[in-house]
Amino acid sequence: MPVLSEVLTALDALWPPERAEGWDAVGTVCGDPDAEVRRVLFAVDPVQEIVDEAVQLGADLLVTHHPLYLRGTTTVAASTFKGKVVHTLIKHGIALHVAHTNADTADPGVSDALAGALDLRILGPLVPDPSDPEGRRGLGRICELPHPMTLAEFASYAAARLPATAQGIRAAGDPEREIRTVAVSGGSGDSLFDDVRAAGADAFLTADLRHHPASEATQHTGGSPLALLDAAHWATEWPWCEQAAAQLDAVSDRHGWGLRTHVSRTVTDPWTAHAASTPVFTPTHTTGAPR
């Protein structure tokens, strides 16, 4: 069996920490470098439900996409929810390792997994990494649909193929618009509208879209308005967990480690319910109408 330091070296080779954004907090949060690793659990969020799952599984290592301490801290007291996470991990001998923006831009990365979940054909990165001479790494992916669909059809298609959440999929744009190419980016993607437009994609599927940026994107002049699909943040990043586990499986096989990898299916999206609108009146957009 490998020890933690050997597994961490393999993880850093898959997702080099130096490729993370400067504001990010990736790498190992806790763990004994000399402890043996037999079971590894992959998940999106390092929350208590996931840590409890790791304990029940008997995992020695938990790998998450989201950092536990993104903005730093001055305490790990168990009276705080993040401190309780750390105490639980250490008490049960479980290491925690984070691969965040260094996994977003990897080859394959988070958006490759998202495109794979949607059965899209990847054409290349949306924002290429200039340090990659092969042009494969970068943020987001430009893709082709399996066949042309209307925006409404593609929204339903994505909702059926991504993990189920209370939010589902929201779409902005003409529901009957034909979609052939789509940009995808796991996680929050409304900073990439200009890149999507420059790439000439018909639509953009991402998460955490806000009112004003989305409104401006759909009203943009100088070309076709951008169709948007807004999925739950967790749902766009969970496919990476399966991809990452398969990557570590391949490393384990090469080294003869015999690791057992697991992917959490616990839904840690914070939104838990959705109620469809049932207005008592239908607002109009008529300007200057009497009230």
Short mmCIF file of C-alpha atoms in Angstrom, two decimals:
data_model
loop_
_atom_site.label_atom_id
_atom_site.label_comp_id
_atom_site.label_asym_id
_atom_site.label_seq_id
_atom_site.Cartn_x
_atom_site.Cartn_y
_atom_site.Cartn_z
CA MET A 1 0.00 0.00 0.00
CA PRO A 2 1.24 3.52 -0.74
CA VAL A 3 1.68 6.13 1.96
CA LEU A 4 -0.06 9.49 1.76
CA SER A 5 3.00 11.37 0.49
CA GLU A 6 3.21 9.02 -2.52
CA VAL A 7 -0.47 9.49 -3.37
CA LEU A 8 -0.18 13.26 -2.97
CA THR A 9 2.75 13.29 -5.39
CA ALA A 10 0.51 11.53 -7.92
CA LEU A 11 -2.34 13.98 -7.34
CA ASP A 12 -0.01 16.95 -7.77
CA ALA A 13 1.17 15.46 -11.07
CA LEU A 14 -2.45 15.27 -12.26
CA TRP A 15 -3.33 18.77 -11.02
CA PRO A 16 -0.12 20.75 -10.41
CA PRO A 17 -0.74 23.24 -7.58
CA GLU A 18 1.30 25.92 -9.34
CA ARG A 19 -1.41 26.08 -12.02
CA ALA A 20 -4.01 27.22 -9.50
CA GLU A 21 -5.11 30.85 -9.48
CA GLY A 22 -3.22 33.09 -7.08
CA TRP A 23 -6.31 33.61 -4.89
CA ASP A 24 -7.00 29.87 -4.61
CA ALA A 25 -6.26 27.52 -1.71
CA VAL A 26 -5.35 24.10 -3.10
CA GLY A 27 -3.29 21.21 -1.82
CA THR A 28 -3.28 19.21 1.40
CA VAL A 29 -5.27 20.56 4.35
CA CYS A 30 -4.46 17.80 6.83
CA GLY A 31 -2.94 14.32 6.89
CA ASP A 32 0.10 12.35 8.02
CA PRO A 33 2.52 11.95 5.08
CA ASP A 34 3.62 8.53 6.38
CA ALA A 35 0.12 7.08 6.86
CA GLU A 36 -0.95 4.27 4.54
CA VAL A 37 -3.73 4.96 2.06
CA ARG A 38 -6.14 2.22 1.05
CA ARG A 39 -9.42 4.00 0.27
CA VAL A 40 -9.95 7.39 -1.34
CA LEU A 41 -13.24 9.28 -1.50
CA PHE A 42 -13.85 12.02 -4.10
CA ALA A 43 -16.46 14.76 -3.57
CA VAL A 44 -17.20 18.34 -4.56
CA ASP A 45 -17.56 19.94 -1.11
CA PRO A 46 -15.61 19.37 2.13
CA VAL A 47 -18.72 19.63 4.31
CA GLN A 48 -19.61 17.59 7.38
CA GLU A 49 -21.94 15.21 5.50
CA ILE A 50 -19.08 14.25 3.20
CA VAL A 51 -16.61 13.87 6.06
CA ASP A 52 -19.09 11.62 7.90
CA GLU A 53 -19.42 9.57 4.71
CA ALA A 54 -15.63 9.23 4.56
CA VAL A 55 -15.60 8.01 8.15
CA GLN A 56 -18.32 5.42 7.46
CA LEU A 57 -16.49 4.29 4.33
CA GLY A 58 -13.23 3.86 6.17
CA ALA A 59 -11.47 6.22 3.78
CA ASP A 60 -7.90 7.29 4.45
CA LEU A 61 -8.01 10.25 2.04
CA LEU A 62 -10.75 12.65 0.99
CA VAL A 63 -10.18 14.60 -2.23
CA THR A 64 -12.53 17.53 -2.83
CA HIS A 65 -12.84 20.11 -5.57
CA HIS A 66 -13.78 23.01 -3.34
CA PRO A 67 -11.35 24.30 -0.71
CA LEU A 68 -12.19 24.15 2.97
CA TYR A 69 -10.39 27.39 3.85
CA LEU A 70 -10.49 29.55 0.74
CA ARG A 71 -10.12 32.82 2.63
CA GLY A 72 -7.95 31.62 5.49
CA THR A 73 -8.83 31.31 9.15
CA THR A 74 -7.59 32.06 12.63
CA THR A 75 -9.14 29.02 14.31
CA VAL A 76 -9.92 25.34 13.83
CA ALA A 77 -12.06 25.17 16.96
CA ALA A 78 -14.58 22.34 16.80
CA SER A 79 -17.29 24.83 17.76
CA THR A 80 -17.10 26.17 14.16
CA PHE A 81 -18.43 24.02 11.33
CA LYS A 82 -15.14 24.07 9.43
CA GLY A 83 -13.19 23.36 12.59
CA LYS A 84 -15.46 20.40 13.27
CA VAL A 85 -14.61 19.09 9.79
CA VAL A 86 -10.89 19.27 10.59
CA HIS A 87 -11.32 17.65 14.02
CA THR A 88 -13.37 14.80 12.55
CA LEU A 89 -10.82 14.17 9.81
CA ILE A 90 -7.84 14.12 12.18
CA LYS A 91 -9.66 12.04 14.79
CA HIS A 92 -10.31 9.32 12.21
CA GLY A 93 -6.97 9.55 10.45
CA ILE A 94 -8.40 10.92 7.18
CA ALA A 95 -6.36 13.28 5.04
CA LEU A 96 -7.98 16.08 3.03
CA HIS A 97 -6.59 17.25 -0.33
CA VAL A 98 -8.06 19.96 -2.59
CA ALA A 99 -7.80 20.34 -6.39
CA HIS A 100 -9.75 23.44 -7.44
CA THR A 101 -8.72 25.88 -10.19
CA ASN A 102 -5.73 23.66 -10.98
CA ALA A 103 -8.32 20.98 -11.87
CA ASP A 104 -10.48 23.48 -13.78
CA THR A 105 -7.79 24.13 -16.39
CA ALA A 106 -6.25 20.64 -16.47
CA ASP A 107 -6.27 18.23 -19.42
CA PRO A 108 -8.61 16.57 -18.74
CA GLY A 109 -10.25 18.97 -16.35
CA VAL A 110 -13.58 19.90 -14.83
CA SER A 111 -15.09 21.15 -18.08
CA ASP A 112 -14.02 18.00 -19.94
CA ALA A 113 -15.98 15.98 -17.41
CA LEU A 114 -18.97 18.30 -17.80
CA ALA A 115 -18.84 17.96 -21.59
CA GLY A 116 -18.55 14.19 -21.22
CA ALA A 117 -21.64 14.05 -19.01
CA LEU A 118 -23.53 15.87 -21.78
CA ASP A 119 -22.04 13.66 -24.54
CA LEU A 120 -20.61 16.71 -26.32
CA ARG A 121 -17.73 16.62 -28.79
CA ILE A 122 -14.93 18.82 -27.47
CA LEU A 123 -13.33 21.15 -30.00
CA GLY A 124 -10.85 22.83 -27.64
CA PRO A 125 -10.50 25.05 -24.57
CA LEU A 126 -12.59 28.19 -24.29
CA VAL A 127 -9.70 30.17 -22.76
CA PRO A 128 -6.48 28.36 -23.74
CA ASP A 129 -3.59 28.18 -21.29
CA PRO A 130 -0.73 30.01 -23.06
CA SER A 131 1.81 27.79 -21.29
CA ASP A 132 0.43 24.66 -23.00
CA PRO A 133 2.12 24.18 -26.41
CA GLU A 134 -0.45 21.55 -27.38
CA GLY A 135 -3.37 23.91 -26.78
CA ARG A 136 -5.37 21.42 -24.75
CA ARG A 137 -5.33 22.97 -21.27
CA GLY A 138 -7.38 25.98 -20.34
CA LEU A 139 -10.60 27.22 -18.80
CA GLY A 140 -13.90 25.94 -20.19
CA ARG A 141 -14.45 24.00 -23.41
CA ILE A 142 -15.99 24.70 -26.82
CA CYS A 143 -18.14 21.78 -27.91
CA GLU A 144 -20.54 20.50 -30.54
CA LEU A 145 -23.90 18.96 -29.67
CA PRO A 146 -24.62 15.36 -30.76
CA HIS A 147 -27.19 16.90 -33.12
CA PRO A 148 -28.81 20.34 -33.45
CA MET A 149 -31.42 21.13 -30.81
CA THR A 150 -33.54 24.11 -29.91
CA LEU A 151 -32.52 25.92 -26.76
CA ALA A 152 -35.56 24.48 -24.96
CA GLU A 153 -34.65 20.96 -26.09
CA PHE A 154 -31.03 21.37 -25.04
CA ALA A 155 -32.10 22.64 -21.61
CA SER A 156 -34.26 19.53 -21.12
CA TYR A 157 -31.44 17.33 -22.45
CA ALA A 158 -28.94 18.85 -19.99
CA ALA A 159 -31.38 18.54 -17.10
CA ALA A 160 -31.77 14.84 -17.85
CA ARG A 161 -28.01 14.14 -18.07
CA LEU A 162 -26.61 16.20 -15.21
CA PRO A 163 -27.10 15.21 -11.55
CA ALA A 164 -30.54 16.18 -10.32
CA THR A 165 -30.81 19.30 -8.17
CA ALA A 166 -33.65 21.48 -6.92
CA GLN A 167 -32.72 24.19 -9.41
CA GLY A 168 -32.59 22.07 -12.54
CA ILE A 169 -31.62 24.09 -15.63
CA ARG A 170 -32.62 27.69 -16.37
CA ALA A 171 -32.36 29.02 -19.91
CA ALA A 172 -32.16 32.57 -21.26
CA GLY A 173 -32.86 33.35 -24.89
CA ASP A 174 -35.32 32.35 -27.60
CA PRO A 175 -36.50 28.82 -26.66
CA GLU A 176 -36.80 27.97 -30.38
CA ARG A 177 -33.28 29.10 -31.30
CA GLU A 178 -31.23 26.30 -32.87
CA ILE A 179 -28.14 25.31 -30.92
CA ARG A 180 -25.23 23.55 -32.61
CA THR A 181 -22.17 24.68 -30.64
CA VAL A 182 -21.99 25.33 -26.92
CA ALA A 183 -19.34 26.54 -24.52
CA VAL A 184 -19.29 24.85 -21.13
CA SER A 185 -17.55 25.81 -17.92
CA GLY A 186 -18.02 24.02 -14.62
CA GLY A 187 -18.76 26.32 -11.70
CA SER A 188 -19.29 30.08 -11.86
CA GLY A 189 -18.81 31.26 -15.44
CA ASP A 190 -20.32 34.69 -15.96
CA SER A 191 -16.86 36.27 -16.25
CA LEU A 192 -16.41 34.37 -19.54
CA PHE A 193 -19.20 35.89 -21.66
CA ASP A 194 -16.76 37.82 -23.86
CA ASP A 195 -14.70 34.66 -24.47
CA VAL A 196 -17.81 32.69 -25.37
CA ARG A 197 -18.95 35.37 -27.78
CA ALA A 198 -15.48 35.58 -29.35
CA ALA A 199 -15.53 31.81 -29.84
CA GLY A 200 -18.78 32.07 -31.80
CA ALA A 201 -20.68 29.55 -29.67
CA ASP A 202 -24.47 29.48 -29.96
CA ALA A 203 -24.95 28.95 -26.23
CA PHE A 204 -23.10 28.85 -22.92
CA LEU A 205 -23.79 26.33 -20.15
CA THR A 206 -22.35 27.16 -16.75
CA ALA A 207 -23.57 28.00 -13.22
CA ASP A 208 -24.22 30.86 -10.79
CA LEU A 209 -25.44 33.29 -13.43
CA ARG A 210 -26.48 36.66 -12.00
CA HIS A 211 -29.28 38.88 -13.27
CA HIS A 212 -27.34 41.86 -14.64
CA PRO A 213 -24.51 40.01 -16.42
CA ALA A 214 -27.01 37.54 -17.90
CA SER A 215 -29.34 40.32 -19.03
CA GLU A 216 -26.49 42.20 -20.69
CA ALA A 217 -25.23 39.02 -22.39
CA THR A 218 -28.62 38.27 -23.92
CA GLN A 219 -29.08 41.90 -25.03
CA HIS A 220 -25.58 42.33 -26.47
CA THR A 221 -25.44 44.05 -29.85
CA GLY A 222 -22.95 43.42 -32.65
CA GLY A 223 -23.90 39.79 -33.26
CA SER A 224 -26.40 37.14 -32.26
CA PRO A 225 -27.51 37.38 -28.62
CA LEU A 226 -25.94 34.68 -26.48
CA ALA A 227 -28.21 31.88 -25.29
CA LEU A 228 -27.50 30.92 -21.69
CA LEU A 229 -28.08 27.78 -19.65
CA ASP A 230 -27.68 28.10 -15.89
CA ALA A 231 -27.22 24.85 -13.97
CA ALA A 232 -26.55 24.29 -10.29
CA HIS A 233 -22.89 24.87 -9.40
CA TRP A 234 -22.58 21.45 -7.72
CA ALA A 235 -24.14 19.65 -10.70
CA THR A 236 -21.66 21.13 -13.19
CA GLU A 237 -18.66 20.02 -11.11
CA TRP A 238 -19.74 16.64 -9.77
CA PRO A 239 -18.86 14.80 -13.03
CA TRP A 240 -15.22 15.72 -12.36
CA CYS A 241 -15.28 13.49 -9.27
CA GLU A 242 -15.86 10.40 -11.42
CA GLN A 243 -13.23 11.51 -13.91
CA ALA A 244 -10.71 12.23 -11.13
CA ALA A 245 -11.32 8.87 -9.47
CA ALA A 246 -10.71 7.12 -12.79
CA GLN A 247 -7.45 9.05 -13.21
CA LEU A 248 -6.23 7.97 -9.77
CA ASP A 249 -7.33 4.39 -10.55
CA ALA A 250 -5.05 4.45 -13.59
CA VAL A 251 -2.13 5.69 -11.48
CA SER A 252 -2.82 3.04 -8.88
CA ASP A 253 -2.83 0.32 -11.53
CA ARG A 254 0.50 1.49 -12.96
CA HIS A 255 2.13 1.41 -9.54
CA GLY A 256 0.37 -1.74 -8.33
CA TRP A 257 -1.01 0.13 -5.32
CA GLY A 258 -4.43 -1.54 -5.24
CA LEU A 259 -6.20 1.62 -4.11
CA ARG A 260 -9.98 1.56 -3.82
CA THR A 261 -11.54 4.79 -5.03
CA HIS A 262 -15.08 5.91 -4.35
CA VAL A 263 -17.20 8.84 -5.56
CA SER A 264 -19.69 10.40 -3.17
CA ARG A 265 -23.22 10.62 -4.49
CA THR A 266 -24.36 12.80 -1.62
CA VAL A 267 -25.93 15.95 -3.04
CA THR A 268 -24.24 18.90 -1.34
CA ASP A 269 -25.84 21.59 -3.48
CA PRO A 270 -27.15 24.07 -0.88
CA TRP A 271 -30.54 24.54 -2.57
CA THR A 272 -33.01 21.89 -1.43
CA ALA A 273 -36.39 22.83 -2.92
CA HIS A 274 -37.86 24.59 -5.95
CA ALA A 275 -41.35 26.01 -6.42
CA ALA A 276 -42.50 26.89 -9.92
CA SER A 277 -43.99 30.36 -10.32
CA THR A 278 -47.79 30.56 -10.24
CA PRO A 279 -48.48 34.30 -10.59
CA VAL A 280 -51.94 35.72 -10.01
CA PHE A 281 -51.30 38.04 -12.97
CA THR A 282 -48.97 38.08 -15.95
CA PRO A 283 -46.73 41.17 -16.03
CA THR A 284 -46.39 42.92 -19.38
CA HIS A 285 -43.49 44.85 -20.81
CA THR A 286 -45.61 47.63 -22.32
CA THR A 287 -43.99 51.03 -21.91
CA GLY A 288 -46.13 53.95 -20.80
CA ALA A 289 -49.31 51.95 -20.22
CA PRO A 290 -51.73 53.42 -17.65
CA ARG A 291 -51.61 51.88 -14.19
#
